[in-house]
JSON list of C-alpha atoms and ligand atoms in Angstrom, two decimals:
[
{"chain": "O", "resi": 1, "resn": "UNK", "atom": "CA", "xyz": [-98.65, -95.08, -134.77]},
{"chain": "O", "resi": 2, "resn": "UNK", "atom": "CA", "xyz": [-98.88, -91.56, -134.85]},
{"chain": "O", "resi": 3, "resn": "UNK", "atom": "CA", "xyz": [-99.60, -90.84, -131.35]},
{"chain": "O", "resi": 4, "resn": "UNK", "atom": "CA", "xyz": [-98.14, -87.54, -129.24]},
{"chain": "O", "resi": 5, "resn": "UNK", "atom": "CA", "xyz": [-94.95, -88.64, -127.54]},
{"chain": "O", "resi": 6, "resn": "UNK", "atom": "CA", "xyz": [-95.01, -86.64, -124.42]},
{"chain": "O", "resi": 7, "resn": "UNK", "atom": "CA", "xyz": [-91.64, -86.73, -122.09]},
{"chain": "O", "resi": 8, "resn": "UNK", "atom": "CA", "xyz": [-91.91, -85.50, -118.88]},
{"chain": "O", "resi": 9, "resn": "UNK", "atom": "CA", "xyz": [-89.01, -85.40, -116.20]},
{"chain": "O", "resi": 10, "resn": "UNK", "atom": "CA", "xyz": [-87.40, -82.97, -114.09]},
{"chain": "O", "resi": 11, "resn": "UNK", "atom": "CA", "xyz": [-86.07, -79.54, -114.33]},
{"chain": "O", "resi": 12, "resn": "UNK", "atom": "CA", "xyz": [-82.26, -80.47, -116.83]},
{"chain": "O", "resi": 13, "resn": "UNK", "atom": "CA", "xyz": [-82.99, -84.39, -117.74]},
{"chain": "O", "resi": 14, "resn": "UNK", "atom": "CA", "xyz": [-83.93, -83.00, -121.10]},
{"chain": "O", "resi": 15, "resn": "UNK", "atom": "CA", "xyz": [-86.95, -83.00, -122.73]},
{"chain": "O", "resi": 16, "resn": "UNK", "atom": "CA", "xyz": [-86.43, -80.08, -125.25]},
{"chain": "O", "resi": 17, "resn": "UNK", "atom": "CA", "xyz": [-82.48, -80.98, -125.47]},
{"chain": "O", "resi": 18, "resn": "UNK", "atom": "CA", "xyz": [-84.15, -84.61, -126.63]},
{"chain": "O", "resi": 19, "resn": "UNK", "atom": "CA", "xyz": [-87.29, -83.53, -127.56]},
{"chain": "O", "resi": 20, "resn": "UNK", "atom": "CA", "xyz": [-86.08, -81.97, -130.18]},
{"chain": "O", "resi": 21, "resn": "UNK", "atom": "CA", "xyz": [-83.22, -84.80, -131.32]},
{"chain": "O", "resi": 22, "resn": "UNK", "atom": "CA", "xyz": [-86.29, -87.12, -131.49]},
{"chain": "O", "resi": 23, "resn": "UNK", "atom": "CA", "xyz": [-88.74, -86.06, -132.83]},
{"chain": "O", "resi": 24, "resn": "UNK", "atom": "CA", "xyz": [-86.68, -85.01, -136.41]},
{"chain": "O", "resi": 25, "resn": "UNK", "atom": "CA", "xyz": [-85.88, -88.71, -135.73]},
{"chain": "O", "resi": 26, "resn": "UNK", "atom": "CA", "xyz": [-89.15, -89.54, -136.73]},
{"chain": "O", "resi": 27, "resn": "UNK", "atom": "CA", "xyz": [-89.93, -86.18, -138.74]},
{"chain": "O", "resi": 28, "resn": "UNK", "atom": "CA", "xyz": [-92.49, -85.72, -136.40]},
{"chain": "O", "resi": 29, "resn": "UNK", "atom": "CA", "xyz": [-93.39, -82.30, -135.21]},
{"chain": "O", "resi": 30, "resn": "UNK", "atom": "CA", "xyz": [-91.90, -80.80, -131.63]},
{"chain": "O", "resi": 31, "resn": "UNK", "atom": "CA", "xyz": [-93.53, -79.16, -129.50]},
{"chain": "O", "resi": 32, "resn": "UNK", "atom": "CA", "xyz": [-92.44, -77.46, -125.54]},
{"chain": "O", "resi": 33, "resn": "UNK", "atom": "CA", "xyz": [-95.40, -76.55, -123.37]},
{"chain": "O", "resi": 34, "resn": "UNK", "atom": "CA", "xyz": [-92.77, -74.35, -121.38]},
{"chain": "O", "resi": 35, "resn": "UNK", "atom": "CA", "xyz": [-92.41, -71.98, -124.70]},
{"chain": "O", "resi": 36, "resn": "UNK", "atom": "CA", "xyz": [-95.50, -72.63, -125.62]},
{"chain": "O", "resi": 37, "resn": "UNK", "atom": "CA", "xyz": [-96.63, -70.59, -122.56]},
{"chain": "O", "resi": 38, "resn": "UNK", "atom": "CA", "xyz": [-94.34, -67.68, -123.21]},
{"chain": "O", "resi": 39, "resn": "UNK", "atom": "CA", "xyz": [-95.38, -67.51, -126.52]},
{"chain": "O", "resi": 40, "resn": "UNK", "atom": "CA", "xyz": [-99.04, -67.03, -125.49]},
{"chain": "O", "resi": 41, "resn": "UNK", "atom": "CA", "xyz": [-99.12, -64.56, -122.25]},
{"chain": "O", "resi": 42, "resn": "UNK", "atom": "CA", "xyz": [-95.71, -62.92, -124.30]},
{"chain": "O", "resi": 43, "resn": "UNK", "atom": "CA", "xyz": [-94.37, -63.46, -120.40]},
{"chain": "O", "resi": 44, "resn": "UNK", "atom": "CA", "xyz": [-91.24, -65.87, -118.62]},
{"chain": "O", "resi": 45, "resn": "UNK", "atom": "CA", "xyz": [-92.38, -68.50, -116.34]},
{"chain": "O", "resi": 46, "resn": "UNK", "atom": "CA", "xyz": [-90.82, -66.51, -113.71]},
{"chain": "O", "resi": 47, "resn": "UNK", "atom": "CA", "xyz": [-93.26, -63.17, -114.85]},
{"chain": "O", "resi": 48, "resn": "UNK", "atom": "CA", "xyz": [-96.38, -65.46, -114.59]},
{"chain": "O", "resi": 49, "resn": "UNK", "atom": "CA", "xyz": [-95.31, -67.12, -111.38]},
{"chain": "O", "resi": 50, "resn": "UNK", "atom": "CA", "xyz": [-94.54, -62.98, -109.84]},
{"chain": "O", "resi": 51, "resn": "UNK", "atom": "CA", "xyz": [-97.80, -62.15, -111.34]},
{"chain": "O", "resi": 52, "resn": "UNK", "atom": "CA", "xyz": [-100.12, -65.09, -110.24]},
{"chain": "O", "resi": 53, "resn": "UNK", "atom": "CA", "xyz": [-98.45, -67.92, -107.51]},
{"chain": "O", "resi": 54, "resn": "UNK", "atom": "CA", "xyz": [-97.34, -71.19, -108.96]},
{"chain": "O", "resi": 55, "resn": "UNK", "atom": "CA", "xyz": [-101.36, -71.81, -108.61]},
{"chain": "O", "resi": 56, "resn": "UNK", "atom": "CA", "xyz": [-101.43, -69.49, -112.01]},
{"chain": "O", "resi": 57, "resn": "UNK", "atom": "CA", "xyz": [-98.70, -71.20, -113.53]},
{"chain": "O", "resi": 58, "resn": "UNK", "atom": "CA", "xyz": [-100.87, -74.54, -113.17]},
{"chain": "O", "resi": 59, "resn": "UNK", "atom": "CA", "xyz": [-103.75, -73.56, -113.85]},
{"chain": "O", "resi": 60, "resn": "UNK", "atom": "CA", "xyz": [-101.54, -72.51, -117.13]},
{"chain": "O", "resi": 61, "resn": "UNK", "atom": "CA", "xyz": [-99.74, -74.76, -117.86]},
{"chain": "O", "resi": 62, "resn": "UNK", "atom": "CA", "xyz": [-102.69, -78.12, -117.74]},
{"chain": "O", "resi": 63, "resn": "UNK", "atom": "CA", "xyz": [-104.26, -75.55, -120.71]},
{"chain": "O", "resi": 64, "resn": "UNK", "atom": "CA", "xyz": [-101.59, -75.54, -122.62]},
{"chain": "O", "resi": 65, "resn": "UNK", "atom": "CA", "xyz": [-100.93, -78.97, -121.91]},
{"chain": "O", "resi": 66, "resn": "UNK", "atom": "CA", "xyz": [-103.94, -78.92, -123.96]},
{"chain": "O", "resi": 67, "resn": "UNK", "atom": "CA", "xyz": [-103.78, -76.51, -126.83]},
{"chain": "O", "resi": 68, "resn": "UNK", "atom": "CA", "xyz": [-100.42, -78.49, -127.49]},
{"chain": "O", "resi": 69, "resn": "UNK", "atom": "CA", "xyz": [-101.96, -81.73, -127.96]},
{"chain": "O", "resi": 70, "resn": "UNK", "atom": "CA", "xyz": [-101.49, -83.26, -132.03]},
{"chain": "O", "resi": 71, "resn": "UNK", "atom": "CA", "xyz": [-100.59, -86.57, -133.71]},
{"chain": "O", "resi": 72, "resn": "UNK", "atom": "CA", "xyz": [-97.16, -86.99, -135.04]},
{"chain": "O", "resi": 73, "resn": "UNK", "atom": "CA", "xyz": [-95.55, -84.79, -132.89]},
{"chain": "O", "resi": 74, "resn": "UNK", "atom": "CA", "xyz": [-93.28, -85.25, -129.42]},
{"chain": "O", "resi": 75, "resn": "UNK", "atom": "CA", "xyz": [-93.71, -82.41, -126.86]},
{"chain": "O", "resi": 76, "resn": "UNK", "atom": "CA", "xyz": [-91.42, -82.00, -123.53]},
{"chain": "O", "resi": 77, "resn": "UNK", "atom": "CA", "xyz": [-93.42, -80.71, -121.05]},
{"chain": "O", "resi": 78, "resn": "UNK", "atom": "CA", "xyz": [-92.73, -78.71, -117.84]},
{"chain": "O", "resi": 79, "resn": "UNK", "atom": "CA", "xyz": [-90.97, -80.07, -115.22]},
{"chain": "O", "resi": 80, "resn": "UNK", "atom": "CA", "xyz": [-93.83, -80.12, -112.58]},
{"chain": "O", "resi": 81, "resn": "UNK", "atom": "CA", "xyz": [-96.92, -81.53, -115.39]},
{"chain": "O", "resi": 82, "resn": "UNK", "atom": "CA", "xyz": [-97.10, -84.35, -113.74]},
{"chain": "O", "resi": 83, "resn": "UNK", "atom": "CA", "xyz": [-98.04, -82.95, -110.30]},
{"chain": "O", "resi": 84, "resn": "UNK", "atom": "CA", "xyz": [-101.84, -82.50, -111.92]},
{"chain": "O", "resi": 85, "resn": "UNK", "atom": "CA", "xyz": [-103.67, -86.19, -112.33]},
{"chain": "O", "resi": 86, "resn": "UNK", "atom": "CA", "xyz": [-106.32, -84.56, -114.70]},
{"chain": "O", "resi": 87, "resn": "UNK", "atom": "CA", "xyz": [-102.67, -83.83, -117.10]},
{"chain": "O", "resi": 88, "resn": "UNK", "atom": "CA", "xyz": [-101.50, -87.41, -116.43]},
{"chain": "O", "resi": 89, "resn": "UNK", "atom": "CA", "xyz": [-104.28, -89.40, -117.14]},
{"chain": "O", "resi": 90, "resn": "UNK", "atom": "CA", "xyz": [-105.03, -87.12, -120.23]},
{"chain": "O", "resi": 91, "resn": "UNK", "atom": "CA", "xyz": [-101.15, -87.94, -121.29]},
{"chain": "O", "resi": 92, "resn": "UNK", "atom": "CA", "xyz": [-101.59, -91.59, -120.88]},
{"chain": "O", "resi": 93, "resn": "UNK", "atom": "CA", "xyz": [-105.41, -91.33, -122.93]},
{"chain": "O", "resi": 94, "resn": "UNK", "atom": "CA", "xyz": [-103.88, -89.54, -125.82]},
{"chain": "O", "resi": 95, "resn": "UNK", "atom": "CA", "xyz": [-100.01, -91.14, -126.39]},
{"chain": "O", "resi": 96, "resn": "UNK", "atom": "CA", "xyz": [-97.33, -92.31, -125.24]},
{"chain": "O", "resi": 97, "resn": "UNK", "atom": "CA", "xyz": [-95.63, -90.83, -122.43]},
{"chain": "O", "resi": 98, "resn": "UNK", "atom": "CA", "xyz": [-91.84, -91.64, -121.63]},
{"chain": "O", "resi": 99, "resn": "UNK", "atom": "CA", "xyz": [-89.69, -90.10, -118.55]},
{"chain": "O", "resi": 100, "resn": "UNK", "atom": "CA", "xyz": [-86.28, -89.71, -118.05]},
{"chain": "O", "resi": 101, "resn": "UNK", "atom": "CA", "xyz": [-84.96, -89.93, -115.34]},
{"chain": "O", "resi": 102, "resn": "UNK", "atom": "CA", "xyz": [-81.84, -89.05, -113.70]},
{"chain": "O", "resi": 103, "resn": "UNK", "atom": "CA", "xyz": [-80.26, -88.39, -109.91]},
{"chain": "O", "resi": 104, "resn": "UNK", "atom": "CA", "xyz": [-80.42, -85.15, -108.77]},
{"chain": "O", "resi": 105, "resn": "UNK", "atom": "CA", "xyz": [-76.68, -84.71, -108.37]},
{"chain": "O", "resi": 106, "resn": "UNK", "atom": "CA", "xyz": [-77.02, -84.94, -113.13]},
{"chain": "O", "resi": 107, "resn": "UNK", "atom": "CA", "xyz": [-79.77, -82.24, -113.54]},
{"chain": "O", "resi": 108, "resn": "UNK", "atom": "CA", "xyz": [-78.05, -79.90, -110.20]},
{"chain": "O", "resi": 109, "resn": "UNK", "atom": "CA", "xyz": [-75.39, -79.93, -112.69]},
{"chain": "O", "resi": 110, "resn": "UNK", "atom": "CA", "xyz": [-76.68, -79.55, -115.50]},
{"chain": "O", "resi": 111, "resn": "UNK", "atom": "CA", "xyz": [-78.75, -76.48, -114.47]},
{"chain": "O", "resi": 112, "resn": "UNK", "atom": "CA", "xyz": [-75.69, -74.50, -112.58]},
{"chain": "O", "resi": 113, "resn": "UNK", "atom": "CA", "xyz": [-74.16, -74.23, -116.02]},
{"chain": "O", "resi": 114, "resn": "UNK", "atom": "CA", "xyz": [-77.40, -73.31, -117.67]},
{"chain": "O", "resi": 115, "resn": "UNK", "atom": "CA", "xyz": [-79.93, -71.67, -115.19]},
{"chain": "O", "resi": 116, "resn": "UNK", "atom": "CA", "xyz": [-82.03, -69.74, -116.82]},
{"chain": "O", "resi": 117, "resn": "UNK", "atom": "CA", "xyz": [-83.62, -68.37, -114.38]},
{"chain": "O", "resi": 118, "resn": "UNK", "atom": "CA", "xyz": [-86.85, -66.42, -116.28]},
{"chain": "O", "resi": 119, "resn": "UNK", "atom": "CA", "xyz": [-88.05, -69.60, -117.36]},
{"chain": "O", "resi": 120, "resn": "UNK", "atom": "CA", "xyz": [-86.18, -72.13, -114.09]},
{"chain": "O", "resi": 121, "resn": "UNK", "atom": "CA", "xyz": [-87.37, -70.26, -111.32]},
{"chain": "O", "resi": 122, "resn": "UNK", "atom": "CA", "xyz": [-86.93, -71.23, -107.56]},
{"chain": "O", "resi": 123, "resn": "UNK", "atom": "CA", "xyz": [-89.36, -73.97, -106.34]},
{"chain": "O", "resi": 124, "resn": "UNK", "atom": "CA", "xyz": [-88.45, -73.89, -103.00]},
{"chain": "O", "resi": 125, "resn": "UNK", "atom": "CA", "xyz": [-85.66, -71.62, -102.22]},
{"chain": "O", "resi": 126, "resn": "UNK", "atom": "CA", "xyz": [-82.69, -74.03, -101.40]},
{"chain": "O", "resi": 127, "resn": "UNK", "atom": "CA", "xyz": [-79.72, -74.23, -103.10]},
{"chain": "O", "resi": 128, "resn": "UNK", "atom": "CA", "xyz": [-79.72, -76.36, -106.46]},
{"chain": "O", "resi": 129, "resn": "UNK", "atom": "CA", "xyz": [-78.47, -79.00, -105.62]},
{"chain": "O", "resi": 130, "resn": "UNK", "atom": "CA", "xyz": [-80.44, -79.57, -102.79]},
{"chain": "O", "resi": 131, "resn": "UNK", "atom": "CA", "xyz": [-84.11, -78.20, -104.40]},
{"chain": "O", "resi": 132, "resn": "UNK", "atom": "CA", "xyz": [-83.08, -81.20, -107.20]},
{"chain": "O", "resi": 133, "resn": "UNK", "atom": "CA", "xyz": [-83.61, -84.24, -104.16]},
{"chain": "O", "resi": 134, "resn": "UNK", "atom": "CA", "xyz": [-86.24, -82.19, -102.73]},
{"chain": "O", "resi": 135, "resn": "UNK", "atom": "CA", "xyz": [-88.00, -82.62, -106.15]},
{"chain": "O", "resi": 136, "resn": "UNK", "atom": "CA", "xyz": [-87.23, -85.78, -107.22]},
{"chain": "O", "resi": 137, "resn": "UNK", "atom": "CA", "xyz": [-88.52, -87.41, -103.38]},
{"chain": "O", "resi": 138, "resn": "UNK", "atom": "CA", "xyz": [-91.26, -85.77, -103.70]},
{"chain": "O", "resi": 139, "resn": "UNK", "atom": "CA", "xyz": [-92.14, -86.67, -107.75]},
{"chain": "O", "resi": 140, "resn": "UNK", "atom": "CA", "xyz": [-90.56, -89.04, -108.86]},
{"chain": "O", "resi": 141, "resn": "UNK", "atom": "CA", "xyz": [-93.19, -91.73, -108.05]},
{"chain": "O", "resi": 142, "resn": "UNK", "atom": "CA", "xyz": [-95.44, -89.46, -109.85]},
{"chain": "O", "resi": 143, "resn": "UNK", "atom": "CA", "xyz": [-93.02, -89.24, -113.14]},
{"chain": "O", "resi": 144, "resn": "UNK", "atom": "CA", "xyz": [-92.64, -93.09, -112.41]},
{"chain": "O", "resi": 145, "resn": "UNK", "atom": "CA", "xyz": [-96.83, -93.79, -112.46]},
{"chain": "O", "resi": 146, "resn": "UNK", "atom": "CA", "xyz": [-97.76, -91.75, -115.13]},
{"chain": "O", "resi": 147, "resn": "UNK", "atom": "CA", "xyz": [-94.88, -92.99, -117.77]},
{"chain": "O", "resi": 148, "resn": "UNK", "atom": "CA", "xyz": [-95.17, -95.77, -120.33]},
{"chain": "O", "resi": 149, "resn": "UNK", "atom": "CA", "xyz": [-91.61, -96.11, -120.12]},
{"chain": "O", "resi": 150, "resn": "UNK", "atom": "CA", "xyz": [-88.83, -94.58, -118.10]},
{"chain": "O", "resi": 151, "resn": "UNK", "atom": "CA", "xyz": [-85.24, -93.35, -119.60]},
{"chain": "O", "resi": 152, "resn": "UNK", "atom": "CA", "xyz": [-81.86, -93.48, -118.94]},
{"chain": "O", "resi": 153, "resn": "UNK", "atom": "CA", "xyz": [-81.17, -89.04, -119.58]},
{"chain": "O", "resi": 154, "resn": "UNK", "atom": "CA", "xyz": [-77.91, -89.27, -117.93]},
{"chain": "O", "resi": 155, "resn": "UNK", "atom": "CA", "xyz": [-76.52, -90.78, -121.70]},
{"chain": "O", "resi": 156, "resn": "UNK", "atom": "CA", "xyz": [-75.48, -88.96, -124.36]},
{"chain": "O", "resi": 157, "resn": "UNK", "atom": "CA", "xyz": [-78.63, -87.16, -126.43]},
{"chain": "O", "resi": 158, "resn": "UNK", "atom": "CA", "xyz": [-78.05, -89.32, -129.06]},
{"chain": "O", "resi": 159, "resn": "UNK", "atom": "CA", "xyz": [-78.19, -92.48, -127.01]},
{"chain": "O", "resi": 160, "resn": "UNK", "atom": "CA", "xyz": [-81.16, -90.92, -124.98]},
{"chain": "O", "resi": 161, "resn": "UNK", "atom": "CA", "xyz": [-83.45, -90.87, -128.36]},
{"chain": "O", "resi": 162, "resn": "UNK", "atom": "CA", "xyz": [-82.05, -94.26, -129.36]},
{"chain": "O", "resi": 163, "resn": "UNK", "atom": "CA", "xyz": [-83.29, -95.46, -126.25]},
{"chain": "O", "resi": 164, "resn": "UNK", "atom": "CA", "xyz": [-86.65, -93.80, -126.55]},
{"chain": "O", "resi": 165, "resn": "UNK", "atom": "CA", "xyz": [-87.13, -95.39, -130.30]},
{"chain": "O", "resi": 166, "resn": "UNK", "atom": "CA", "xyz": [-86.48, -98.81, -128.71]},
{"chain": "O", "resi": 167, "resn": "UNK", "atom": "CA", "xyz": [-88.70, -98.70, -125.79]},
{"chain": "O", "resi": 168, "resn": "UNK", "atom": "CA", "xyz": [-91.52, -97.17, -128.63]},
{"chain": "O", "resi": 169, "resn": "UNK", "atom": "CA", "xyz": [-90.17, -100.10, -131.28]},
{"chain": "O", "resi": 170, "resn": "UNK", "atom": "CA", "xyz": [-90.59, -102.70, -128.51]},
{"chain": "O", "resi": 171, "resn": "UNK", "atom": "CA", "xyz": [-93.59, -101.45, -126.85]},
{"chain": "O", "resi": 172, "resn": "UNK", "atom": "CA", "xyz": [-95.58, -101.63, -130.38]},
{"chain": "O", "resi": 173, "resn": "UNK", "atom": "CA", "xyz": [-93.48, -105.07, -131.34]},
{"chain": "O", "resi": 174, "resn": "UNK", "atom": "CA", "xyz": [-95.31, -106.94, -128.27]},
{"chain": "J", "resi": 201, "resn": "ATP", "atom": "N1", "xyz": [-78.55, -86.05, -122.34]},
{"chain": "J", "resi": 201, "resn": "ATP", "atom": "C1", "xyz": [-77.60, -85.25, -121.72]},
{"chain": "J", "resi": 201, "resn": "ATP", "atom": "N2", "xyz": [-76.43, -85.03, -121.38]},
{"chain": "J", "resi": 201, "resn": "ATP", "atom": "C2", "xyz": [-76.00, -83.54, -121.56]},
{"chain": "J", "resi": 201, "resn": "ATP", "atom": "N3", "xyz": [-76.43, -82.19, -121.40]},
{"chain": "J", "resi": 201, "resn": "ATP", "atom": "C3", "xyz": [-77.33, -82.11, -121.52]},
{"chain": "J", "resi": 201, "resn": "ATP", "atom": "C4", "xyz": [-79.04, -83.69, -121.65]},
{"chain": "J", "resi": 201, "resn": "ATP", "atom": "N4", "xyz": [-79.47, -83.56, -122.19]},
{"chain": "J", "resi": 201, "resn": "ATP", "atom": "C5", "xyz": [-79.74, -81.78, -121.68]},
{"chain": "J", "resi": 201, "resn": "ATP", "atom": "N5", "xyz": [-78.57, -81.40, -121.03]},
{"chain": "J", "resi": 201, "resn": "ATP", "atom": "C6", "xyz": [-78.23, -80.43, -120.92]},
{"chain": "J", "resi": 201, "resn": "ATP", "atom": "O1", "xyz": [-78.85, -79.87, -119.30]},
{"chain": "J", "resi": 201, "resn": "ATP", "atom": "C7", "xyz": [-79.35, -78.26, -119.90]},
{"chain": "J", "resi": 201, "resn": "ATP", "atom": "C8", "xyz": [-81.17, -78.25, -119.49]},
{"chain": "J", "resi": 201, "resn": "ATP", "atom": "O2", "xyz": [-81.43, -79.56, -120.99]},
{"chain": "J", "resi": 201, "resn": "ATP", "atom": "P1", "xyz": [-82.84, -79.26, -121.16]},
{"chain": "J", "resi": 201, "resn": "ATP", "atom": "O3", "xyz": [-83.50, -77.83, -121.32]},
{"chain": "J", "resi": 201, "resn": "ATP", "atom": "O4", "xyz": [-83.31, -80.41, -122.31]},
{"chain": "J", "resi": 201, "resn": "ATP", "atom": "O5", "xyz": [-83.79, -79.82, -120.54]},
{"chain": "J", "resi": 201, "resn": "ATP", "atom": "P2", "xyz": [-85.30, -79.91, -119.65]},
{"chain": "J", "resi": 201, "resn": "ATP", "atom": "O6", "xyz": [-85.66, -81.10, -119.73]},
{"chain": "J", "resi": 201, "resn": "ATP", "atom": "O7", "xyz": [-86.04, -79.22, -121.01]},
{"chain": "J", "resi": 201, "resn": "ATP", "atom": "O8", "xyz": [-85.77, -78.77, -118.76]},
{"chain": "J", "resi": 201, "resn": "ATP", "atom": "P3", "xyz": [-86.93, -77.59, -118.31]},
{"chain": "J", "resi": 201, "resn": "ATP", "atom": "O9", "xyz": [-87.99, -78.60, -117.42]},
{"chain": "J", "resi": 201, "resn": "ATP", "atom": "O10", "xyz": [-86.33, -76.89, -117.13]},
{"chain": "J", "resi": 201, "resn": "ATP", "atom": "O11", "xyz": [-87.73, -77.07, -119.35]},
{"chain": "J", "resi": 201, "resn": "ATP", "atom": "C9", "xyz": [-79.01, -78.00, -121.07]},
{"chain": "J", "resi": 201, "resn": "ATP", "atom": "O12", "xyz": [-78.08, -77.24, -121.11]},
{"chain": "J", "resi": 201, "resn": "ATP", "atom": "C10", "xyz": [-79.15, -78.92, -122.00]},
{"chain": "J", "resi": 201, "resn": "ATP", "atom": "O13", "xyz": [-78.04, -78.63, -123.33]},
{"chain": "J", "resi": 202, "resn": "SKM", "atom": "O1", "xyz": [-90.22, -78.45, -112.25]},
{"chain": "J", "resi": 202, "resn": "SKM", "atom": "C1", "xyz": [-91.14, -77.55, -112.14]},
{"chain": "J", "resi": 202, "resn": "SKM", "atom": "O2", "xyz": [-91.38, -77.96, -111.35]},
{"chain": "J", "resi": 202, "resn": "SKM", "atom": "C2", "xyz": [-90.85, -76.78, -113.31]},
{"chain": "J", "resi": 202, "resn": "SKM", "atom": "C3", "xyz": [-89.82, -77.00, -114.42]},
{"chain": "J", "resi": 202, "resn": "SKM", "atom": "C4", "xyz": [-90.31, -75.92, -116.50]},
{"chain": "J", "resi": 202, "resn": "SKM", "atom": "O3", "xyz": [-90.31, -77.04, -117.05]},
{"chain": "J", "resi": 202, "resn": "SKM", "atom": "C5", "xyz": [-91.20, -75.25, -116.32]},
{"chain": "J", "resi": 202, "resn": "SKM", "atom": "O4", "xyz": [-92.10, -75.63, -116.12]},
{"chain": "J", "resi": 202, "resn": "SKM", "atom": "C6", "xyz": [-91.42, -74.60, -114.88]},
{"chain": "J", "resi": 202, "resn": "SKM", "atom": "O5", "xyz": [-90.06, -73.60, -114.42]},
{"chain": "J", "resi": 202, "resn": "SKM", "atom": "C7", "xyz": [-91.39, -75.32, -113.64]},
{"chain": "J", "resi": 203, "resn": "MG", "atom": "MG1", "xyz": [-87.58, -77.84, -121.07]}
]
C-alpha cells in the first residue's frame, strides 16, 4: 500500500513526533503541514495569525495540505485541519486518516513543558488546561468523523507507532 497517511489530532497529541518515527518504520517520506507553511511563508503561525487572522491561516493550511500530499508519505497535519470539511474529505479520499487521541490533561501537560509559542499561539486566550478541554469539546467529533482509525496517543511514541501499524495491517487484511 502506498497511499499517504494523515495524522490528525489536537496540539500536543504527537503528530510530528510519532509521524517522524512512523515514516521511518514504513520507509516513507515525512512531512508536516505546519512546517511546510512556515517554510513557504518564512513566517511562524503566530506571525501569520497576527497579520492575516485565523481565517487567513486556515486558508493557507488548506493549501499546504494539498501541496504536501504524495504517495508513500506520512503527513502530520495542523491541529485545526479538521475544522474545514473540505480538508476532511480530501484526506479521506486521498489516503488513510489516523486520529491520535489523548486526554486534555495529558495534552496540557505536554504543551506546558514545551510551549513553542510561535507555532502555537493561544486559540482561546484561556489557560492551557482550560483551552485543551475547550478544544477537545469542540473538535473531538470532527477528529472522530474524519478518521479511519483512532489510536491511543497516551502511550510512548514507540507504542503509538506499533498501534498505528497494527490498525493499518488489520485494515489491509479485512
Ligand atoms: N507519545 C508521547 N509520549 C510522551 N510525550 C510525547 C508523545 N508524543 C509527543 N510528545 C511530546 O509532546 C510534545 C508535543 O508533541 P508534537 O509536537 O509531536 O505534537 P503535535 O501533535 O505535532 O502538536 P502541534 O499540533 O502543535 O503541531 C513534544 O514535546 C513531544 O516530545
Ligand atoms: O490546534 C490548532 O488549531 C493549531 C495547531 C497547530 O498544529 C498549528 O497548526 C496552529 O498553531 C493551530
Ligand atoms: Mg506538529
